[in-house]
Every structure is written in C-alpha cells, then in structure tokens.
C-alpha positions as protocol buffer text, in pm:
chain_id: "A"
residue {
  index: 1
  type: MET
  ca { x: -1058 y: 5020 z: -4771 }
}
residue {
  index: 2
  type: LYS
  ca { x: -1129 y: 4961 z: -5138 }
}
residue {
  index: 3
  type: ASN
  ca { x: -1135 y: 4613 z: -5280 }
}
residue {
  index: 4
  type: GLY
  ca { x: -813 y: 4500 z: -5443 }
}
residue {
  index: 5
  type: LYS
  ca { x: -795 y: 4383 z: -5805 }
}
residue {
  index: 6
  type: LYS
  ca { x: -595 y: 4101 z: -5960 }
}
residue {
  index: 7
  type: PRO
  ca { x: -263 y: 4231 z: -6094 }
}
residue {
  index: 8
  type: THR
  ca { x: -193 y: 4254 z: -6468 }
}
residue {
  index: 9
  type: LYS
  ca { x: 115 y: 4092 z: -6625 }
}
residue {
  index: 10
  type: LYS
  ca { x: 309 y: 4419 z: -6603 }
}
residue {
  index: 11
  type: GLN
  ca { x: 211 y: 4466 z: -6237 }
}
residue {
  index: 12
  type: LYS
  ca { x: 311 y: 4105 z: -6161 }
}
residue {
  index: 13
  type: LEU
  ca { x: 656 y: 4173 z: -6308 }
}
residue {
  index: 14
  type: ILE
  ca { x: 693 y: 4481 z: -6086 }
}
residue {
  index: 15
  type: MET
  ca { x: 593 y: 4278 z: -5780 }
}
residue {
  index: 16
  type: LYS
  ca { x: 847 y: 4005 z: -5863 }
}
residue {
  index: 17
  type: ASN
  ca { x: 1119 y: 4271 z: -5900 }
}
residue {
  index: 18
  type: HIS
  ca { x: 1034 y: 4394 z: -5548 }
}
residue {
  index: 19
  type: GLY
  ca { x: 1048 y: 4039 z: -5405 }
}
residue {
  index: 20
  type: LEU
  ca { x: 673 y: 3985 z: -5366 }
}
residue {
  index: 21
  type: ASP
  ca { x: 472 y: 3682 z: -5476 }
}
residue {
  index: 22
  type: PRO
  ca { x: 198 y: 3817 z: -5710 }
}
residue {
  index: 23
  type: ALA
  ca { x: -34 y: 3530 z: -5610 }
}
residue {
  index: 24
  type: ARG
  ca { x: -51 y: 3672 z: -5255 }
}
residue {
  index: 25
  type: TRP
  ca { x: -103 y: 4041 z: -5337 }
}
residue {
  index: 26
  type: LEU
  ca { x: -384 y: 4255 z: -5485 }
}
residue {
  index: 27
  type: VAL
  ca { x: -356 y: 4597 z: -5650 }
}
residue {
  index: 28
  type: VAL
  ca { x: -546 y: 4872 z: -5469 }
}
residue {
  index: 29
  type: LYS
  ca { x: -428 y: 5176 z: -5669 }
}
residue {
  index: 30
  type: ASN
  ca { x: -240 y: 5224 z: -5993 }
}
residue {
  index: 31
  type: LEU
  ca { x: -66 y: 5561 z: -5965 }
}
residue {
  index: 32
  type: GLY
  ca { x: 129 y: 5650 z: -6282 }
}
residue {
  index: 33
  type: ARG
  ca { x: 479 y: 5583 z: -6145 }
}
residue {
  index: 34
  type: SER
  ca { x: 386 y: 5347 z: -5862 }
}
residue {
  index: 35
  type: ILE
  ca { x: 128 y: 5089 z: -5756 }
}
residue {
  index: 36
  type: GLU
  ca { x: -26 y: 5036 z: -5415 }
}
residue {
  index: 37
  type: VAL
  ca { x: -72 y: 4671 z: -5316 }
}
residue {
  index: 38
  type: VAL
  ca { x: -228 y: 4489 z: -5021 }
}
residue {
  index: 39
  type: SER
  ca { x: -178 y: 4133 z: -4899 }
}
residue {
  index: 40
  type: LYS
  ca { x: -470 y: 3893 z: -4948 }
}
residue {
  index: 41
  type: ILE
  ca { x: -401 y: 3744 z: -4604 }
}
residue {
  index: 42
  type: ALA
  ca { x: -423 y: 4086 z: -4436 }
}
residue {
  index: 43
  type: LEU
  ca { x: -763 y: 4146 z: -4597 }
}
residue {
  index: 44
  type: LYS
  ca { x: -896 y: 3811 z: -4473 }
}
residue {
  index: 45
  type: LYS
  ca { x: -795 y: 3884 z: -4113 }
}
residue {
  index: 46
  type: GLY
  ca { x: -1018 y: 4191 z: -4110 }
}
residue {
  index: 47
  type: GLY
  ca { x: -947 y: 4525 z: -3957 }
}
residue {
  index: 48
  type: ARG
  ca { x: -723 y: 4778 z: -4128 }
}
residue {
  index: 49
  type: ALA
  ca { x: -493 y: 4610 z: -4377 }
}
residue {
  index: 50
  type: ARG
  ca { x: -151 y: 4766 z: -4432 }
}
residue {
  index: 51
  type: THR
  ca { x: -61 y: 4853 z: -4790 }
}
residue {
  index: 52
  type: ARG
  ca { x: 274 y: 4883 z: -4968 }
}
residue {
  index: 53
  type: ILE
  ca { x: 367 y: 5129 z: -5240 }
}
residue {
  index: 54
  type: LEU
  ca { x: 596 y: 4993 z: -5513 }
}
residue {
  index: 55
  type: ASN
  ca { x: 781 y: 5224 z: -5753 }
}
residue {
  index: 56
  type: ILE
  ca { x: 765 y: 5122 z: -6117 }
}
residue {
  index: 57
  type: GLU
  ca { x: 1104 y: 5270 z: -6207 }
}
C-alpha cells in the first residue's frame, strides 16, 4: 500500500462532511470526483489496511 499524505483544507472539509475526523485519516488517492482515505490506526497495526472512498459531490 502507498503511504498516505496529510489532507488539505478542502479534503478535511470533505472528511468532516462524511463524519470522519481528519486528524485520524490520511489521503491515499485524490481521484477527480472522490478521494481515497485510510485510517492512521489501521496503518500502524500492520497488514492490509482497509481504505474508504469519499465522494466530493
């Protein structure tokens, strides 16, 4: 899995709208109309971390 990046202000707003705490999530992919995020805790545990896809619209 690729390393996650800190979310931008716009991405943080999208995460808040989806009920996620931006301090606990990293952005893996920025796909035009959606972003793929992964939990920091899941990455620390090791193994295959599950990601979530959030629609921007």
